[in-house]
Amino acid sequence: MAEHMTGAASLIKSLEHAGVDTVFGIPGGAILPAYDPLMDSEQVRHILVRHEQAAGHAAEGYAQTSGKVGVCMATSGPGATNLVTPIADAYMDSVPIVAITGQVPSAAIGTDAFQEADISGITMPIVKHNYLVTDPAEIPRVIAEAFHLAGTGRPGPVLVDISKDALAAQTTFEWPDEVDLPGYRPTTSPHGKQIKEAAKLIAKSKRPVLYVGGGIVRSGAAPELLELAEMTGIPVVTTLMARGAFPDSHPQNLGMPGMHGTVPAVGALQKADLLIALGTRFDDRVTGKLDSFAPDAKVIHADIDPAEIGKNRHADVPIVGDARGTIIGLIDALRSRKDDIEIEDWWQTLNGWKERFPRGYEEHPDALEPQFVIERLGQIAGPDAIYVAGVGQHQMWASQFIDYEKPGHWLNSGGLGTMGYSVPAAMGAKVGAPDKVVWAIDGDGCFQMTNQELATCAINNIPIKVALINNSSLGMVRQWQTLFYNQRYSNTDLQSHQFPDFVKLAEAYGCYGLRADSREQVDAVIEKAMSLNDAPVVIDFQVHRDAMVWPMVPAGTSNDLITTARDLAPAWDRED
């Protein structure tokens, strides 16, 4: 039976029916009517952030650790436009979030009213779908649809923009029994014929590679991937978004491919005769110069999003479907043919590369190496901690020097590369997994974009830990200036070893502030941070600024030109 209430009350009741327990947001004029009934909700916890961008990233972090759809809320105009970056971020990395924004009264839409912005128009290219609601009776149906769209198929962001008069008006609340969207029928079950074709290619290949992406994590397919890999003996490479989808300790894991991937992973893709691409999209950071990528390989490409298949690379066997269902199908199809897979010579080549190009870094006699800090952090905090990286050199080192054993323990901004992601995403991750240790691994550039959320963490008892890799620079840009711009360091010196004092800043925000600038201090300061759980902790690791991320494929070039710090010649076919 329908209940009478305001549109605002209908919105909050709809969120409750959708199973929401946490909303990250900031009130303002157009969304203000919704904040009144929100105050009385016993189910929905609102966390008042300090910037709307942080609300969006927190919703992303929450979604990835809780397994639910994340929710953020903002007012019209600048409140809504501040959500654009995290919405784009969620779109690129397939993170399910619903963003709810207030809009000026419907009669004022299009008049350039105070705090008006066409947020549905602005976000159209970066959402799965968006809504502009001016009729309060539509609110329950729209919210139900938004959560269904965000969390099913290829996950992603959905925006719901609601005019202020729709929130203020009287309406009836009726939660729909089912969501009926005739135009939205994502294919989740792969076609059996395509699975058989894929199995045939796999059985006769001599140099196959399982090239797996974030879709493995999103579909919960890690156990099935492990079974497929062990049954066939095929090597595995995990993209930046798939770190942890296959255990790093497993001998078949060659590491991460791409611009800063391992030599064995990049080499395996280049020399393969078959790529088994699962839940991955042939991103430019992985392929390098596209027409030189894996030149001798046939491609099996499985993805839940049909638009990704054939987008960048022709697929000899296209499979539309959920990664987990696809892998289960492949396991069944290959069970009787696994003995046909003969790849001993391939493994001899791969193991040779693993021996010749181990993980490592150049030691610096007079300063603290950032790679050492991150390596020790991973060893001390362990594989059960959740690591949330910002963007830049520290992100790449965190993907390289921490061993990930489980999916969902590595969060980062992969596709969009959003500086400022780490602290708010770690905050959301901790809310979504309160029993886990959550480390934000951030750079001094990224940290100064969103560090105000330390106040949110301190006030709301969200004790994240921040490892601040402080090289006093915009490090990745500086690396490019070193390599490609004759060491002309234009506007990359942040002087962060002096300004601000990050220990004092942390303490001003109600957090613990610690510092380390030598190898001898690193273990003790990490262990100290691990022991402090009643407030957030920030460790200012003052590292040297000339450390570089290696290996590296220069942008726009062939992956064959991958170079390491020790040898700047192409890696393949070199003599030691």
XYZ file of C-alpha atoms in Angstrom:
576
model
C 0.000 0.000 0.000
C 1.313 3.409 -0.967
C 2.494 5.765 1.804
C 2.188 9.568 1.674
C 5.354 11.606 2.303
C 7.621 14.219 0.739
C 9.842 13.385 -2.211
C 12.814 13.790 0.125
C 11.424 11.224 2.557
C 10.677 8.972 -0.413
C 14.328 9.260 -1.479
C 15.652 8.218 1.937
C 13.109 5.392 2.193
C 14.143 4.253 -1.297
C 17.793 4.155 -0.227
C 16.800 2.038 2.764
C 14.885 -0.368 0.513
C 17.942 -0.572 -1.760
C 19.959 -1.812 1.229
C 22.081 1.306 1.670
C 23.830 1.660 5.028
C 26.342 4.428 4.225
C 26.220 7.653 2.222
C 29.183 10.001 1.768
C 28.188 13.576 1.062
C 27.859 17.306 1.758
C 24.546 19.191 2.023
C 23.695 22.343 0.129
C 20.646 24.293 -1.033
C 19.153 22.040 -3.703
C 19.726 18.752 -1.864
C 18.873 20.211 1.553
C 15.322 18.801 1.721
C 16.788 15.278 1.623
C 19.025 15.928 4.619
C 16.068 16.460 6.956
C 14.585 12.929 6.725
C 18.134 11.527 6.467
C 18.696 12.727 10.044
C 15.941 10.364 11.237
C 17.048 7.268 9.323
C 18.111 4.442 11.633
C 19.623 2.477 8.741
C 21.561 5.012 6.669
C 24.753 6.489 8.124
C 25.785 9.747 6.509
C 29.493 10.593 6.587
C 30.107 14.317 6.138
C 33.165 14.677 3.916
C 35.131 17.883 3.387
C 34.978 17.897 -0.434
C 32.510 16.276 -2.820
C 35.321 14.673 -4.836
C 36.190 12.756 -1.676
C 32.563 11.615 -1.326
C 32.790 9.990 -4.766
C 36.149 8.311 -4.159
C 34.970 7.131 -0.725
C 31.913 5.573 -2.378
C 34.298 3.789 -4.767
C 36.453 2.465 -1.934
C 33.386 1.366 0.004
C 31.964 -0.448 -3.027
C 35.155 -2.392 -3.629
C 35.568 -3.682 -0.073
C 31.908 -4.170 0.876
C 30.723 -5.752 -2.373
C 27.764 -3.333 -2.375
C 26.975 -0.305 -4.516
C 28.638 2.811 -3.081
C 26.602 5.986 -2.621
C 27.586 9.656 -2.653
C 25.411 12.757 -2.420
C 25.924 16.401 -3.306
C 24.020 19.567 -4.035
C 23.514 21.215 -7.426
C 26.052 23.200 -9.433
C 29.550 23.048 -7.929
C 28.573 20.235 -5.572
C 27.570 18.113 -8.541
C 30.513 19.128 -10.741
C 32.910 18.192 -7.940
C 31.577 14.640 -8.346
C 32.508 14.516 -12.030
C 36.061 13.285 -11.403
C 35.132 10.312 -9.187
C 32.233 9.455 -11.505
C 34.664 9.348 -14.448
C 37.061 7.337 -12.293
C 34.361 4.784 -11.436
C 33.362 4.567 -15.098
C 36.897 3.800 -16.255
C 37.524 1.190 -13.542
C 34.025 -0.383 -13.567
C 33.162 0.491 -9.952
C 29.464 0.404 -8.975
C 28.363 3.707 -7.427
C 25.164 5.760 -7.382
C 25.637 9.525 -7.222
C 22.608 11.520 -6.029
C 22.552 15.240 -6.685
C 20.102 18.023 -5.989
C 19.015 20.232 -8.868
C 17.488 23.698 -8.942
C 13.642 23.786 -8.991
C 12.248 22.406 -12.238
C 10.774 25.786 -13.268
C 14.279 27.305 -13.038
C 16.098 24.607 -15.034
C 17.732 26.192 -18.068
C 17.645 29.754 -16.703
C 21.226 29.779 -15.333
C 19.777 29.868 -11.842
C 21.990 30.125 -8.772
C 24.098 26.957 -8.459
C 22.669 25.439 -11.612
C 24.661 23.049 -13.788
C 23.380 20.538 -16.327
C 24.957 17.624 -14.496
C 23.073 14.983 -16.464
C 24.404 16.536 -19.674
C 27.901 16.935 -18.256
C 28.132 13.319 -17.077
C 26.446 11.645 -20.044
C 29.717 10.243 -21.509
C 30.987 8.942 -18.134
C 28.019 7.077 -16.644
C 26.218 3.848 -17.431
C 23.019 5.892 -17.239
C 21.678 9.024 -15.600
C 18.320 10.453 -14.603
C 16.833 13.901 -14.144
C 13.823 13.523 -11.830
C 11.242 16.322 -11.629
C 8.248 14.180 -10.674
C 8.491 12.974 -7.047
C 6.362 9.901 -7.811
C 9.253 8.552 -9.932
C 11.824 8.557 -7.119
C 11.404 4.939 -5.857
C 11.429 3.454 -9.373
C 14.433 5.527 -10.432
C 16.461 4.624 -7.323
C 15.659 0.920 -7.788
C 16.731 1.111 -11.415
C 19.884 3.070 -10.587
C 21.127 0.448 -8.130
C 20.270 -2.366 -10.547
C 22.157 -0.673 -13.380
C 25.199 0.198 -11.253
C 25.667 -3.284 -9.807
C 24.835 -5.610 -12.707
C 26.518 -6.388 -16.021
C 29.708 -4.359 -16.290
C 29.521 -2.363 -13.026
C 29.739 1.403 -13.153
C 28.375 4.759 -11.983
C 24.779 5.934 -12.282
C 23.737 9.541 -11.552
C 20.325 10.524 -10.178
C 19.666 14.282 -10.336
C 16.505 15.385 -8.489
C 14.998 18.866 -8.654
C 14.450 20.675 -5.376
C 10.705 21.011 -5.913
C 10.419 17.238 -6.457
C 12.144 16.707 -3.105
C 9.867 19.223 -1.351
C 6.551 18.103 -2.884
C 4.133 15.621 -1.346
C 4.029 12.240 -3.065
C 3.332 8.575 -2.509
C 6.009 5.978 -1.850
C 5.761 2.567 -3.435
C 8.854 0.391 -3.856
C 8.727 -1.582 -7.132
C 8.521 -5.369 -6.819
C 10.926 -5.813 -9.717
C 13.058 -3.725 -12.036
C 11.933 -3.963 -15.651
C 14.342 -2.391 -18.144
C 13.626 -3.908 -21.561
C 16.635 -2.194 -23.167
C 19.086 -3.474 -20.555
C 19.753 -7.201 -20.730
C 23.460 -7.789 -20.089
C 24.682 -11.141 -21.359
C 26.209 -12.979 -18.427
C 26.248 -16.586 -19.698
C 28.838 -17.189 -22.433
C 27.844 -18.997 -25.618
C 28.762 -22.689 -25.465
C 29.956 -22.787 -29.086
C 32.450 -19.973 -28.429
C 33.733 -21.748 -25.310
C 34.383 -24.880 -27.435
C 36.204 -22.829 -30.072
C 38.350 -21.254 -27.348
C 39.166 -24.668 -25.873
C 40.317 -25.892 -29.312
C 42.709 -22.936 -29.688
C 44.067 -23.401 -26.158
C 44.672 -27.130 -26.634
C 46.828 -26.648 -29.727
C 48.713 -23.498 -28.644
C 52.420 -23.677 -27.838
C 52.896 -20.272 -26.193
C 49.579 -19.366 -24.476
C 49.134 -16.659 -21.842
C 46.213 -15.983 -19.509
C 45.953 -12.187 -19.744
C 43.531 -11.240 -16.971
C 42.074 -7.895 -15.935
C 39.838 -6.252 -13.381
C 36.807 -8.205 -14.598
C 38.165 -11.209 -12.686
C 37.967 -9.190 -9.461
C 34.572 -7.674 -10.245
C 33.008 -11.091 -10.998
C 34.567 -12.883 -8.024
C 36.315 -15.308 -10.382
C 39.688 -15.646 -8.603
C 39.092 -19.255 -7.350
C 38.030 -20.368 -10.829
C 41.028 -18.621 -12.414
C 43.352 -20.497 -10.051
C 41.710 -23.797 -11.009
C 41.977 -23.080 -14.748
C 45.620 -22.001 -14.489
C 46.664 -25.004 -12.420
C 44.754 -27.449 -14.612
C 46.363 -26.178 -17.817
C 49.765 -24.981 -16.550
C 49.373 -21.770 -18.576
C 51.247 -18.660 -17.336
C 49.216 -15.764 -15.920
C 49.735 -12.004 -16.184
C 47.603 -9.711 -14.037
C 46.940 -6.139 -15.143
C 47.137 -3.207 -12.731
C 43.421 -3.622 -11.960
C 43.790 -7.391 -11.424
C 46.640 -7.425 -8.905
C 45.676 -10.080 -6.341
C 43.265 -11.883 -8.682
C 45.956 -14.571 -8.959
C 48.384 -15.078 -6.055
C 51.776 -13.413 -6.485
C 53.367 -16.361 -4.689
C 52.155 -18.770 -7.380
C 54.943 -19.960 -9.722
C 52.705 -19.438 -12.780
C 52.273 -15.708 -12.017
C 54.560 -13.677 -14.273
C 53.485 -10.365 -12.727
C 51.989 -7.238 -14.241
C 52.201 -6.410 -17.956
C 52.444 -2.974 -19.490
C 54.373 0.267 -19.376
C 55.852 -0.524 -15.950
C 55.265 -4.264 -16.008
C 57.725 -7.054 -15.370
C 59.990 -8.180 -18.202
C 58.573 -11.751 -18.077
C 54.961 -10.505 -18.236
C 55.602 -8.070 -21.083
C 57.744 -10.643 -22.898
C 55.140 -13.366 -22.514
C 52.514 -11.217 -24.224
C 54.892 -10.146 -27.004
C 56.040 -13.677 -27.820
C 52.730 -15.496 -27.213
C 50.912 -17.423 -29.915
C 47.618 -17.180 -27.991
C 46.227 -14.551 -25.624
C 43.393 -15.748 -23.400
C 42.105 -12.301 -22.429
C 39.616 -12.473 -19.557
C 37.872 -9.356 -18.201
C 40.457 -7.027 -19.674
C 40.284 -4.351 -22.348
C 43.645 -4.138 -24.158
C 44.382 -0.769 -22.570
C 47.116 1.362 -24.136
C 49.227 1.162 -20.958
C 49.343 -2.629 -21.493
C 49.670 -2.834 -25.266
C 52.085 -0.010 -25.989
C 52.079 0.757 -29.734
C 49.019 -1.260 -30.670
C 50.128 -2.572 -34.068
C 53.300 -4.001 -32.518
C 51.538 -5.720 -29.598
C 51.679 -9.541 -29.446
C 52.219 -9.757 -33.226
C 52.047 -13.563 -33.515
C 49.136 -14.146 -31.130
C 45.624 -15.267 -31.817
C 43.148 -13.787 -29.345
C 40.374 -15.248 -27.240
C 38.652 -12.214 -25.709
C 36.002 -12.708 -23.022
C 34.290 -9.675 -21.522
C 30.875 -8.870 -20.103
C 30.828 -5.657 -22.141
C 30.429 -6.453 -25.849
C 31.692 -2.970 -26.705
C 35.176 -3.923 -25.463
C 35.539 -6.936 -27.753
C 37.308 -5.947 -30.944
C 37.569 -2.318 -29.794
C 41.366 -2.260 -29.753
C 42.376 -5.712 -30.991
C 40.592 -8.184 -33.263
C 39.312 -11.226 -31.374
C 39.612 -14.584 -33.143
C 37.205 -16.036 -30.585
C 34.927 -13.378 -29.039
C 33.068 -14.419 -25.887
C 30.472 -12.116 -24.334
C 29.803 -13.050 -20.741
C 30.727 -12.862 -17.101
C 34.353 -13.792 -16.388
C 33.455 -16.367 -13.762
C 30.955 -18.157 -15.999
C 33.408 -18.051 -18.896
C 36.200 -19.622 -16.843
C 33.888 -22.326 -15.499
C 32.960 -23.109 -19.114
C 36.613 -23.251 -20.158
C 37.466 -25.573 -17.257
C 34.717 -27.978 -18.300
C 35.691 -27.828 -21.982
C 39.407 -28.358 -21.287
C 39.108 -31.093 -18.673
C 39.375 -33.849 -21.289
C 41.959 -31.967 -23.376
C 44.394 -30.697 -20.763
C 46.999 -33.322 -21.714
C 47.058 -31.840 -25.243
C 48.585 -28.627 -23.868
C 52.354 -29.004 -24.325
C 54.153 -25.863 -23.241
C 57.384 -27.086 -21.605
C 59.576 -25.180 -24.097
C 57.512 -22.042 -23.436
C 58.098 -22.331 -19.718
C 61.822 -22.767 -20.309
C 61.864 -19.393 -22.057
C 59.689 -17.740 -19.384
C 61.708 -19.126 -16.482
C 64.865 -17.870 -18.179
C 63.406 -14.360 -18.212
C 62.289 -14.690 -14.579
C 65.861 -15.545 -13.582
C 67.470 -12.829 -15.700
C 65.039 -10.056 -14.784
C 64.047 -10.407 -11.132
C 62.210 -7.712 -9.215
C 64.661 -5.170 -7.863
C 65.742 -1.544 -7.629
C 68.857 0.573 -7.420
C 70.032 1.187 -3.874
C 70.877 4.734 -2.891
C 73.728 5.009 -0.378
C 72.759 8.388 1.081
C 68.961 8.423 1.092
C 65.868 6.339 1.747
C 64.650 4.365 -1.265
C 60.871 4.507 -1.794
C 60.834 0.945 -3.111
C 62.374 -0.279 0.157
C 59.677 1.526 2.164
C 56.848 -0.024 0.149
C 58.437 -3.480 0.157
C 58.780 -3.411 3.950
C 55.241 -2.082 4.345
C 53.899 -5.034 2.365
C 55.942 -7.499 4.391
C 54.975 -6.045 7.776
C 51.282 -5.321 7.093
C 50.936 -8.566 5.147
C 48.544 -9.860 2.480
C 45.418 -9.437 4.642
C 45.763 -5.646 4.679
C 44.053 -3.509 2.047
C 46.366 -1.212 0.110
C 44.928 1.891 -1.605
C 47.338 3.770 -3.849
C 47.279 7.261 -5.255
C 48.637 7.899 -8.749
C 52.209 8.194 -9.936
C 55.503 6.558 -9.061
C 54.297 5.344 -5.648
C 51.329 3.660 -7.353
C 53.628 1.714 -9.662
C 56.004 0.771 -6.843
C 53.038 -0.379 -4.741
C 51.864 -2.563 -7.628
C 55.394 -3.971 -8.057
C 56.853 -4.375 -4.560
C 53.882 -5.587 -2.498
C 52.884 -9.233 -2.888
C 49.133 -9.554 -3.390
C 47.625 -12.925 -2.592
C 43.891 -12.186 -2.655
C 41.493 -10.156 -4.783
C 40.036 -6.951 -3.373
C 43.126 -6.047 -1.340
C 44.544 -3.635 -3.953
C 42.612 -0.474 -4.848
C 43.873 2.231 -7.166
C 42.791 4.615 -9.886
C 43.836 2.673 -12.964
C 42.016 4.010 -16.010
C 41.612 7.681 -15.160
C 44.787 8.052 -13.072
C 43.233 10.396 -10.527
C 45.600 12.181 -8.176
C 43.872 12.594 -4.813
C 42.168 9.188 -4.977
C 44.023 7.438 -2.167
C 42.989 9.051 1.135
C 39.212 9.258 0.467
C 39.129 5.837 -1.228
C 40.973 4.353 1.762
C 38.421 6.030 4.038
C 35.589 4.384 2.101
C 37.424 1.066 2.026
C 37.788 1.116 5.813
C 34.067 1.869 6.251
C 33.281 -1.045 3.931
C 35.708 -3.402 5.711
C 36.048 -2.060 9.268
C 37.906 -5.156 10.515
C 40.688 -4.854 7.927
C 43.876 -2.822 8.213
C 43.719 -0.207 5.439
C 46.865 1.514 4.194
C 46.704 4.523 1.894
C 49.958 4.615 -0.059
C 50.152 8.184 -1.297
C 52.580 10.646 -2.789
C 53.169 14.141 -1.510
C 51.550 15.522 -4.672
C 48.385 13.399 -4.442
C 48.127 13.749 -0.668
C 47.887 17.531 -0.848
C 44.833 17.276 -3.107
C 42.557 15.472 -0.632
C 44.309 15.340 2.754
C 41.480 17.348 4.309
C 39.615 14.031 4.587
C 41.895 13.142 7.501
C 39.510 15.334 9.500
C 36.572 13.221 8.296
C 38.436 10.063 9.304
C 39.372 11.411 12.746
C 35.862 12.676 13.563
C 34.099 9.522 12.336
C 36.502 7.008 13.899
C 37.834 5.688 10.596
C 41.441 4.845 11.538
C 43.155 4.506 8.160
C 46.938 4.511 7.954
C 48.774 6.675 5.410
C 52.232 5.858 4.063
C 53.264 9.153 2.506
C 56.026 8.568 -0.053
C 57.407 12.082 0.081
C 59.980 12.742 -2.623
C 59.235 16.481 -2.604
C 58.218 16.209 -6.260
C 55.569 15.348 -8.761
C 57.642 12.218 -9.152
C 56.313 10.563 -12.301
C 56.332 13.844 -14.198
C 59.872 14.474 -12.950
C 60.890 11.002 -14.194
C 59.631 11.871 -17.673
C 61.463 15.202 -17.512
C 64.656 13.311 -16.584
C 64.288 10.845 -19.448
C 62.649 12.868 -22.219
C 63.109 16.602 -21.435
C 66.865 16.880 -20.795
C 66.364 17.141 -17.024
C 64.512 20.426 -17.367
C 62.411 20.212 -14.189
C 59.644 22.666 -15.012
C 57.129 22.970 -12.160
C 57.618 19.565 -10.560
C 59.410 20.620 -7.362
C 56.831 20.678 -4.545
C 59.408 21.391 -1.781
C 57.431 18.980 0.393
C 60.393 18.130 2.594
C 59.908 21.647 3.999
C 56.333 22.772 3.352
C 54.105 21.680 4.917
C 55.359 19.820 7.958
C 53.267 16.671 7.422
C 53.688 15.467 11.011
C 52.263 18.733 12.354
C 49.558 18.664 9.665
C 48.517 15.149 10.695
C 48.388 16.169 14.338
C 46.359 19.276 13.469
C 43.797 16.945 11.863
C 43.547 14.780 14.981
C 45.821 12.033 13.633
C 49.115 10.546 14.713
C 52.049 11.986 12.770
C 55.271 9.995 12.340
C 58.366 10.431 10.192
C 61.205 8.320 8.778
C 64.096 9.327 6.550
C 66.489 6.377 6.822
C 66.312 2.623 6.311
C 66.991 2.012 9.996
C 63.788 3.810 11.006
C 61.393 2.170 8.539
C 60.424 -1.070 10.295
C 59.964 0.568 13.682
C 57.762 3.367 12.345
C 55.547 0.944 10.361
C 55.172 -1.303 13.409
C 54.338 1.758 15.522
C 51.629 2.731 13.020
C 50.255 -0.816 13.071
C 49.883 -0.578 16.858
C 47.899 2.704 16.767
C 44.248 1.972 16.026
C 42.292 4.665 17.854
C 42.932 7.392 15.250
C 44.331 7.719 11.721
C 48.122 7.592 11.327
C 50.288 9.440 8.801
C 53.916 8.469 8.236
C 56.009 10.991 6.323
C 58.627 8.832 4.567
C 61.161 11.332 3.261
C 62.619 9.507 0.271
C 65.069 10.643 -2.377
C 63.660 12.289 -5.465
C 65.764 10.610 -8.170
C 64.338 7.106 -7.757
C 62.694 5.916 -10.957
C 60.081 3.332 -11.846
C 61.638 0.495 -13.835
C 61.065 -1.437 -16.065
C 59.584 1.066 -18.483
C 58.154 1.077 -21.989
C 58.331 4.664 -23.312
C 54.850 5.942 -24.188
C 53.698 5.194 -27.714
C 56.487 2.725 -28.478
C 56.537 -1.025 -28.922
C 56.641 -3.227 -25.833
C 59.748 -4.769 -27.428
C 61.564 -1.625 -26.262
C 61.034 -2.357 -22.559
C 64.058 -1.188 -20.604
C 65.369 -1.769 -17.107
C 67.443 0.480 -14.886
C 70.496 -1.723 -15.332
C 70.362 -1.915 -19.112
C 68.804 0.747 -21.281
C 68.883 -1.429 -24.407
C 65.815 -3.455 -25.435
C 65.371 -6.466 -23.179
C 64.733 -9.188 -25.736
C 67.439 -11.482 -26.991
C 70.147 -9.641 -25.076
C 73.261 -11.344 -23.878
C 73.977 -10.918 -20.166
